[in-house]
């Protein structure tokens, strides 16, 4: 099985290092993406911040250039916006979508429209310096980088017909202050097209319980393999 993993805001592919190590030991291939603008050395062009379309294009290219190995496309938090856009274009290349305490948008939604007031206030306060980049929130890993505001506020454009055979899993981090995902989690529990799992360690599941996250990914329903 091949996993392509998309991090949430401010983080890079490094956030999945421990999860990827466990999956590698089981023979799976893992590609953890660092989205454009979040590179360790800073963005290539700080005056032209990438938007949501940029990130969808980036991950779609990774999927498109790969071989025919079935792909489980995973996104954490903001990464849910990205994987939804990729699936809209390339659902025939995917076997499973995995939302790790992540946004699940419909056409016209944005991270801004789906998130909580706490995060909207964080976005605005964080971008106060230049109006383009949202500063790293206090307490995140030192490797975290300012996140492009445009990607948080751009609405997603979905045009494809959903692939009914595509597996869909939501992994909840449980209740944490300011979480925008609790109503979503409850709604998806009642949707027969979704599998919902709980790893109630807070939002940053990959860092707080990589072992259980890896175990959950290894146990994706057999029909997706």
PDB file of C-alpha atoms in Angstrom:
ATOM      1  CA  UNK A   1       0.000   0.000   0.000  1.00  0.00           C
ATOM      2  CA  UNK A   2       1.216   3.508  -0.746  1.00  0.00           C
ATOM      3  CA  UNK A   3       0.413   6.383   1.588  1.00  0.00           C
ATOM      4  CA  UNK A   4       0.697  10.017   0.573  1.00  0.00           C
ATOM      5  CA  UNK A   5       0.423  12.270   3.612  1.00  0.00           C
ATOM      6  CA  UNK A   6      -0.385  15.976   3.638  1.00  0.00           C
ATOM      7  CA  UNK A   7       0.263  17.982   6.822  1.00  0.00           C
ATOM      8  CA  UNK A   8      -1.834  20.690   8.375  1.00  0.00           C
ATOM      9  CA  UNK A   9      -1.072  24.364   8.776  1.00  0.00           C
ATOM     10  CA  UNK A  10       2.481  25.535   9.517  1.00  0.00           C
ATOM     11  CA  UNK A  11       3.888  21.991   9.453  1.00  0.00           C
ATOM     12  CA  UNK A  12       5.936  20.012   6.968  1.00  0.00           C
ATOM     13  CA  UNK A  13       6.139  16.364   6.008  1.00  0.00           C
ATOM     14  CA  UNK A  14       8.377  15.875   9.058  1.00  0.00           C
ATOM     15  CA  UNK A  15       5.263  15.761  11.256  1.00  0.00           C
ATOM     16  CA  UNK A  16       4.626  12.228   9.930  1.00  0.00           C
ATOM     17  CA  UNK A  17       8.173  10.908  10.477  1.00  0.00           C
ATOM     18  CA  UNK A  18       7.298   8.484  13.282  1.00  0.00           C
ATOM     19  CA  UNK A  19       4.127   7.268  11.550  1.00  0.00           C
ATOM     20  CA  UNK A  20       6.021   6.753   8.300  1.00  0.00           C
ATOM     21  CA  UNK A  21       8.761   4.796  10.064  1.00  0.00           C
ATOM     22  CA  UNK A  22       6.234   2.301  11.441  1.00  0.00           C
ATOM     23  CA  UNK A  23       4.495   1.900   8.075  1.00  0.00           C
ATOM     24  CA  UNK A  24       7.841   1.456   6.305  1.00  0.00           C
ATOM     25  CA  UNK A  25       8.702  -1.388   8.681  1.00  0.00           C
ATOM     26  CA  UNK A  26       5.515  -3.130   7.559  1.00  0.00           C
ATOM     27  CA  UNK A  27       6.482  -2.814   3.904  1.00  0.00           C
ATOM     28  CA  UNK A  28       4.323   0.163   2.966  1.00  0.00           C
ATOM     29  CA  UNK A  29       5.565   3.084   0.921  1.00  0.00           C
ATOM     30  CA  UNK A  30       5.040   6.526   2.434  1.00  0.00           C
ATOM     31  CA  UNK A  31       5.502   9.938   0.855  1.00  0.00           C
ATOM     32  CA  UNK A  32       5.014  12.792   3.320  1.00  0.00           C
ATOM     33  CA  UNK A  33       4.599  16.099   1.531  1.00  0.00           C
ATOM     34  CA  UNK A  34       5.911  19.489   2.584  1.00  0.00           C
ATOM     35  CA  UNK A  35       3.556  21.930   0.922  1.00  0.00           C
ATOM     36  CA  UNK A  36       4.833  24.863  -1.114  1.00  0.00           C
ATOM     37  CA  UNK A  37       5.809  27.802   1.055  1.00  0.00           C
ATOM     38  CA  UNK A  38       6.447  25.621   4.103  1.00  0.00           C
ATOM     39  CA  UNK A  39       9.947  24.517   3.086  1.00  0.00           C
ATOM     40  CA  UNK A  40      12.539  24.314   5.896  1.00  0.00           C
ATOM     41  CA  UNK A  41      14.554  27.168   4.373  1.00  0.00           C
ATOM     42  CA  UNK A  42      11.490  29.323   3.809  1.00  0.00           C
ATOM     43  CA  UNK A  43       9.368  29.974   0.711  1.00  0.00           C
ATOM     44  CA  UNK A  44      10.987  30.288  -2.699  1.00  0.00           C
ATOM     45  CA  UNK A  45       9.187  33.598  -3.245  1.00  0.00           C
ATOM     46  CA  UNK A  46       7.958  35.236  -0.056  1.00  0.00           C
ATOM     47  CA  UNK A  47       6.165  37.914  -2.083  1.00  0.00           C
ATOM     48  CA  UNK A  48       3.971  35.416  -3.952  1.00  0.00           C
ATOM     49  CA  UNK A  49       2.423  33.169  -1.294  1.00  0.00           C
ATOM     50  CA  UNK A  50       0.892  29.934  -2.604  1.00  0.00           C
ATOM     51  CA  UNK A  51      -2.851  29.379  -2.300  1.00  0.00           C
ATOM     52  CA  UNK A  52      -5.059  26.309  -1.981  1.00  0.00           C
ATOM     53  CA  UNK A  53      -4.945  25.672  -5.736  1.00  0.00           C
ATOM     54  CA  UNK A  54      -1.138  25.675  -5.594  1.00  0.00           C
ATOM     55  CA  UNK A  55      -1.155  22.988  -2.920  1.00  0.00           C
ATOM     56  CA  UNK A  56      -3.752  20.870  -4.721  1.00  0.00           C
ATOM     57  CA  UNK A  57      -1.681  21.087  -7.920  1.00  0.00           C
ATOM     58  CA  UNK A  58       1.442  20.066  -6.016  1.00  0.00           C
ATOM     59  CA  UNK A  59      -0.060  16.940  -4.463  1.00  0.00           C
ATOM     60  CA  UNK A  60      -1.950  16.004  -7.645  1.00  0.00           C
ATOM     61  CA  UNK A  61       1.363  16.036  -9.509  1.00  0.00           C
ATOM     62  CA  UNK A  62       2.881  13.671  -6.935  1.00  0.00           C
ATOM     63  CA  UNK A  63      -0.028  11.247  -7.395  1.00  0.00           C
ATOM     64  CA  UNK A  64      -0.040  11.616 -11.175  1.00  0.00           C
ATOM     65  CA  UNK A  65       3.642  10.850 -11.615  1.00  0.00           C
ATOM     66  CA  UNK A  66       3.453   7.720  -9.463  1.00  0.00           C
ATOM     67  CA  UNK A  67       2.944   4.148 -10.578  1.00  0.00           C
ATOM     68  CA  UNK A  68      -0.273   2.133 -10.406  1.00  0.00           C
ATOM     69  CA  UNK A  69       0.139   1.232  -6.729  1.00  0.00           C
ATOM     70  CA  UNK A  70      -3.098   1.903  -4.810  1.00  0.00           C
ATOM     71  CA  UNK A  71      -2.856   5.169  -2.872  1.00  0.00           C
ATOM     72  CA  UNK A  72      -4.314   6.095   0.483  1.00  0.00           C
ATOM     73  CA  UNK A  73      -4.279   9.892   0.481  1.00  0.00           C
ATOM     74  CA  UNK A  74      -4.147  11.259   4.023  1.00  0.00           C
ATOM     75  CA  UNK A  75      -4.583  14.849   5.195  1.00  0.00           C
ATOM     76  CA  UNK A  76      -4.318  16.417   8.619  1.00  0.00           C
ATOM     77  CA  UNK A  77      -6.310  19.555   9.487  1.00  0.00           C
ATOM     78  CA  UNK A  78      -5.854  22.020   6.568  1.00  0.00           C
ATOM     79  CA  UNK A  79      -4.549  19.026   4.587  1.00  0.00           C
ATOM     80  CA  UNK A  80      -8.147  17.832   4.342  1.00  0.00           C
ATOM     81  CA  UNK A  81      -8.836  20.751   2.008  1.00  0.00           C
ATOM     82  CA  UNK A  82      -5.937  19.682  -0.193  1.00  0.00           C
ATOM     83  CA  UNK A  83      -6.747  15.974  -0.410  1.00  0.00           C
ATOM     84  CA  UNK A  84     -10.377  16.748  -1.247  1.00  0.00           C
ATOM     85  CA  UNK A  85      -9.247  18.839  -4.207  1.00  0.00           C
ATOM     86  CA  UNK A  86      -6.850  16.132  -5.356  1.00  0.00           C
ATOM     87  CA  UNK A  87      -9.540  13.441  -5.112  1.00  0.00           C
ATOM     88  CA  UNK A  88     -11.862  15.601  -7.204  1.00  0.00           C
ATOM     89  CA  UNK A  89      -9.345  15.358 -10.051  1.00  0.00           C
ATOM     90  CA  UNK A  90      -7.753  11.960  -9.571  1.00  0.00           C
ATOM     91  CA  UNK A  91     -10.209   9.704  -7.758  1.00  0.00           C
ATOM     92  CA  UNK A  92      -9.405   6.864 -10.163  1.00  0.00           C
ATOM     93  CA  UNK A  93      -5.821   6.847  -8.812  1.00  0.00           C
ATOM     94  CA  UNK A  94      -6.903   6.605  -5.196  1.00  0.00           C
ATOM     95  CA  UNK A  95      -8.226   3.826  -3.006  1.00  0.00           C
ATOM     96  CA  UNK A  96      -8.820   5.712   0.218  1.00  0.00           C
ATOM     97  CA  UNK A  97      -9.133   9.209   1.647  1.00  0.00           C
ATOM     98  CA  UNK A  98      -8.110   9.578   5.273  1.00  0.00           C
ATOM     99  CA  UNK A  99      -8.976  12.786   7.129  1.00  0.00           C
ATOM    100  CA  UNK A 100      -6.896  13.092  10.292  1.00  0.00           C
ATOM    101  CA  UNK A 101      -8.851  15.564  12.451  1.00  0.00           C
ATOM    102  CA  UNK A 102      -9.253  17.469   9.198  1.00  0.00           C
ATOM    103  CA  UNK A 103     -11.624  19.683   7.246  1.00  0.00           C
ATOM    104  CA  UNK A 104     -13.961  17.868   4.834  1.00  0.00           C
ATOM    105  CA  UNK A 105     -15.121  20.582   2.406  1.00  0.00           C
ATOM    106  CA  UNK A 106     -17.901  20.751  -0.129  1.00  0.00           C
ATOM    107  CA  UNK A 107     -17.708  22.921  -3.240  1.00  0.00           C
ATOM    108  CA  UNK A 108     -17.261  26.570  -2.240  1.00  0.00           C
ATOM    109  CA  UNK A 109     -16.041  25.880   1.286  1.00  0.00           C
ATOM    110  CA  UNK A 110     -12.759  27.217   2.609  1.00  0.00           C
ATOM    111  CA  UNK A 111     -10.676  26.541   5.659  1.00  0.00           C
ATOM    112  CA  UNK A 112     -11.845  29.971   6.836  1.00  0.00           C
ATOM    113  CA  UNK A 113     -15.547  29.145   6.424  1.00  0.00           C
ATOM    114  CA  UNK A 114     -15.249  25.735   8.089  1.00  0.00           C
ATOM    115  CA  UNK A 115     -13.028  26.571  11.022  1.00  0.00           C
ATOM    116  CA  UNK A 116     -13.834  27.938  14.472  1.00  0.00           C
ATOM    117  CA  UNK A 117     -13.696  31.541  15.660  1.00  0.00           C
ATOM    118  CA  UNK A 118     -10.548  30.709  17.591  1.00  0.00           C
ATOM    119  CA  UNK A 119      -8.702  29.864  14.391  1.00  0.00           C
ATOM    120  CA  UNK A 120     -10.124  32.784  12.406  1.00  0.00           C
ATOM    121  CA  UNK A 121      -8.794  35.114  15.082  1.00  0.00           C
ATOM    122  CA  UNK A 122      -5.437  33.298  14.963  1.00  0.00           C
ATOM    123  CA  UNK A 123      -5.238  33.681  11.176  1.00  0.00           C
ATOM    124  CA  UNK A 124      -5.961  37.411  11.294  1.00  0.00           C
ATOM    125  CA  UNK A 125      -3.656  38.129  14.221  1.00  0.00           C
ATOM    126  CA  UNK A 126      -0.893  36.011  12.707  1.00  0.00           C
ATOM    127  CA  UNK A 127      -1.044  37.801   9.349  1.00  0.00           C
ATOM    128  CA  UNK A 128      -1.122  41.282  10.839  1.00  0.00           C
ATOM    129  CA  UNK A 129       2.512  42.003   9.928  1.00  0.00           C
ATOM    130  CA  UNK A 130       2.272  41.648   6.148  1.00  0.00           C
ATOM    131  CA  UNK A 131      -1.234  40.366   5.366  1.00  0.00           C
ATOM    132  CA  UNK A 132       0.237  37.398   3.523  1.00  0.00           C
ATOM    133  CA  UNK A 133       1.783  34.923   5.948  1.00  0.00           C
ATOM    134  CA  UNK A 134       0.245  33.642   9.199  1.00  0.00           C
ATOM    135  CA  UNK A 135       2.867  33.505  11.929  1.00  0.00           C
ATOM    136  CA  UNK A 136       3.560  30.185  13.643  1.00  0.00           C
ATOM    137  CA  UNK A 137       1.317  29.811  16.713  1.00  0.00           C
ATOM    138  CA  UNK A 138       3.043  29.592  20.042  1.00  0.00           C
ATOM    139  CA  UNK A 139       3.979  26.098  21.150  1.00  0.00           C
ATOM    140  CA  UNK A 140       4.420  24.440  17.753  1.00  0.00           C
ATOM    141  CA  UNK A 141       7.534  22.520  16.746  1.00  0.00           C
ATOM    142  CA  UNK A 142      10.594  24.710  15.957  1.00  0.00           C
ATOM    143  CA  UNK A 143      10.497  23.364  12.391  1.00  0.00           C
ATOM    144  CA  UNK A 144       7.082  24.942  11.781  1.00  0.00           C
ATOM    145  CA  UNK A 145       6.987  27.816   9.296  1.00  0.00           C
ATOM    146  CA  UNK A 146       4.605  30.750   8.619  1.00  0.00           C
ATOM    147  CA  UNK A 147       1.630  29.572   6.575  1.00  0.00           C
ATOM    148  CA  UNK A 148       0.269  31.381   3.490  1.00  0.00           C
ATOM    149  CA  UNK A 149      -2.964  33.149   4.427  1.00  0.00           C
ATOM    150  CA  UNK A 150      -4.310  32.772   0.884  1.00  0.00           C
ATOM    151  CA  UNK A 151      -4.507  29.004   1.280  1.00  0.00           C
ATOM    152  CA  UNK A 152      -6.636  29.362   4.410  1.00  0.00           C
ATOM    153  CA  UNK A 153      -9.171  31.719   2.851  1.00  0.00           C
ATOM    154  CA  UNK A 154      -9.479  30.488  -0.761  1.00  0.00           C
ATOM    155  CA  UNK A 155     -12.668  28.531  -1.517  1.00  0.00           C
ATOM    156  CA  UNK A 156     -12.299  25.081  -2.998  1.00  0.00           C
ATOM    157  CA  UNK A 157     -13.616  24.378  -6.487  1.00  0.00           C
ATOM    158  CA  UNK A 158     -14.952  20.841  -6.951  1.00  0.00           C
ATOM    159  CA  UNK A 159     -16.166  19.682 -10.335  1.00  0.00           C
ATOM    160  CA  UNK A 160     -15.832  15.909 -10.443  1.00  0.00           C
ATOM    161  CA  UNK A 161     -18.338  13.179  -9.664  1.00  0.00           C
ATOM    162  CA  UNK A 162     -17.518  11.521  -6.318  1.00  0.00           C
ATOM    163  CA  UNK A 163     -16.137   8.000  -6.673  1.00  0.00           C
ATOM    164  CA  UNK A 164     -18.507   5.824  -4.679  1.00  0.00           C
ATOM    165  CA  UNK A 165     -15.906   3.057  -4.420  1.00  0.00           C
ATOM    166  CA  UNK A 166     -13.379   5.353  -2.722  1.00  0.00           C
ATOM    167  CA  UNK A 167     -12.945   4.499   0.944  1.00  0.00           C
ATOM    168  CA  UNK A 168     -13.411   7.404   3.342  1.00  0.00           C
ATOM    169  CA  UNK A 169     -12.100   7.444   6.897  1.00  0.00           C
ATOM    170  CA  UNK A 170     -12.164  10.192   9.505  1.00  0.00           C
ATOM    171  CA  UNK A 171      -9.819   9.980  12.492  1.00  0.00           C
ATOM    172  CA  UNK A 172     -10.920  12.201  15.357  1.00  0.00           C
ATOM    173  CA  UNK A 173      -8.552  13.686  17.903  1.00  0.00           C
ATOM    174  CA  UNK A 174     -11.465  14.145  20.289  1.00  0.00           C
ATOM    175  CA  UNK A 175     -12.478  17.317  22.089  1.00  0.00           C
ATOM    176  CA  UNK A 176      -9.822  20.016  22.379  1.00  0.00           C
ATOM    177  CA  UNK A 177     -10.154  23.808  22.886  1.00  0.00           C
ATOM    178  CA  UNK A 178     -11.484  25.521  19.768  1.00  0.00           C
ATOM    179  CA  UNK A 179     -11.923  22.319  17.760  1.00  0.00           C
ATOM    180  CA  UNK A 180     -14.028  22.875  14.625  1.00  0.00           C
ATOM    181  CA  UNK A 181     -14.365  19.127  14.065  1.00  0.00           C
ATOM    182  CA  UNK A 182     -16.775  17.887  16.744  1.00  0.00           C
ATOM    183  CA  UNK A 183     -20.047  18.436  14.797  1.00  0.00           C
ATOM    184  CA  UNK A 184     -18.368  17.021  11.684  1.00  0.00           C
ATOM    185  CA  UNK A 185     -17.249  13.920  13.558  1.00  0.00           C
ATOM    186  CA  UNK A 186     -20.768  13.257  14.824  1.00  0.00           C
ATOM    187  CA  UNK A 187     -22.264  13.749  11.371  1.00  0.00           C
ATOM    188  CA  UNK A 188     -19.815  11.331   9.771  1.00  0.00           C
ATOM    189  CA  UNK A 189     -20.480   8.691  12.439  1.00  0.00           C
ATOM    190  CA  UNK A 190     -24.028   8.529  11.086  1.00  0.00           C
ATOM    191  CA  UNK A 191     -22.961   8.363   7.433  1.00  0.00           C
ATOM    192  CA  UNK A 192     -22.672   4.773   6.105  1.00  0.00           C
ATOM    193  CA  UNK A 193     -20.092   5.899   3.526  1.00  0.00           C
ATOM    194  CA  UNK A 194     -17.599   6.787   6.264  1.00  0.00           C
ATOM    195  CA  UNK A 195     -15.553   4.955   8.864  1.00  0.00           C
ATOM    196  CA  UNK A 196     -14.798   7.020  11.978  1.00  0.00           C
ATOM    197  CA  UNK A 197     -12.012   6.206  14.437  1.00  0.00           C
ATOM    198  CA  UNK A 198     -11.080   7.940  17.672  1.00  0.00           C
ATOM    199  CA  UNK A 199      -7.574   8.725  18.860  1.00  0.00           C
ATOM    200  CA  UNK A 200      -8.506  11.233  21.598  1.00  0.00           C
ATOM    201  CA  UNK A 201      -5.110  12.834  22.152  1.00  0.00           C
ATOM    202  CA  UNK A 202      -5.896  16.273  20.738  1.00  0.00           C
ATOM    203  CA  UNK A 203      -5.434  17.765  17.307  1.00  0.00           C
ATOM    204  CA  UNK A 204      -1.834  16.828  16.518  1.00  0.00           C
ATOM    205  CA  UNK A 205      -2.393  13.074  16.385  1.00  0.00           C
ATOM    206  CA  UNK A 206       0.702  12.231  14.327  1.00  0.00           C
ATOM    207  CA  UNK A 207       2.980  13.724  16.968  1.00  0.00           C
ATOM    208  CA  UNK A 208       1.056  12.668  20.073  1.00  0.00           C
ATOM    209  CA  UNK A 209       0.237   9.053  19.210  1.00  0.00           C
ATOM    210  CA  UNK A 210       2.038   8.000  16.021  1.00  0.00           C
ATOM    211  CA  UNK A 211       1.811   4.331  16.993  1.00  0.00           C
ATOM    212  CA  UNK A 212      -1.971   4.266  17.145  1.00  0.00           C
ATOM    213  CA  UNK A 213      -2.266   6.387  13.993  1.00  0.00           C
ATOM    214  CA  UNK A 214      -0.006   3.973  12.113  1.00  0.00           C
ATOM    215  CA  UNK A 215      -2.040   1.024  13.425  1.00  0.00           C
ATOM    216  CA  UNK A 216      -5.272   2.663  12.247  1.00  0.00           C
ATOM    217  CA  UNK A 217      -3.824   3.254   8.787  1.00  0.00           C
ATOM    218  CA  UNK A 218      -2.564  -0.324   8.564  1.00  0.00           C
ATOM    219  CA  UNK A 219      -6.097  -1.512   9.342  1.00  0.00           C
ATOM    220  CA  UNK A 220      -7.887   0.344   6.545  1.00  0.00           C
ATOM    221  CA  UNK A 221     -10.768  -1.765   5.214  1.00  0.00           C
ATOM    222  CA  UNK A 222      -9.515  -4.628   3.005  1.00  0.00           C
ATOM    223  CA  UNK A 223     -11.574  -3.589  -0.042  1.00  0.00           C
ATOM    224  CA  UNK A 224      -9.326  -0.535  -0.414  1.00  0.00           C
ATOM    225  CA  UNK A 225      -6.191  -2.589  -1.010  1.00  0.00           C
TER     226      UNK A 225
END
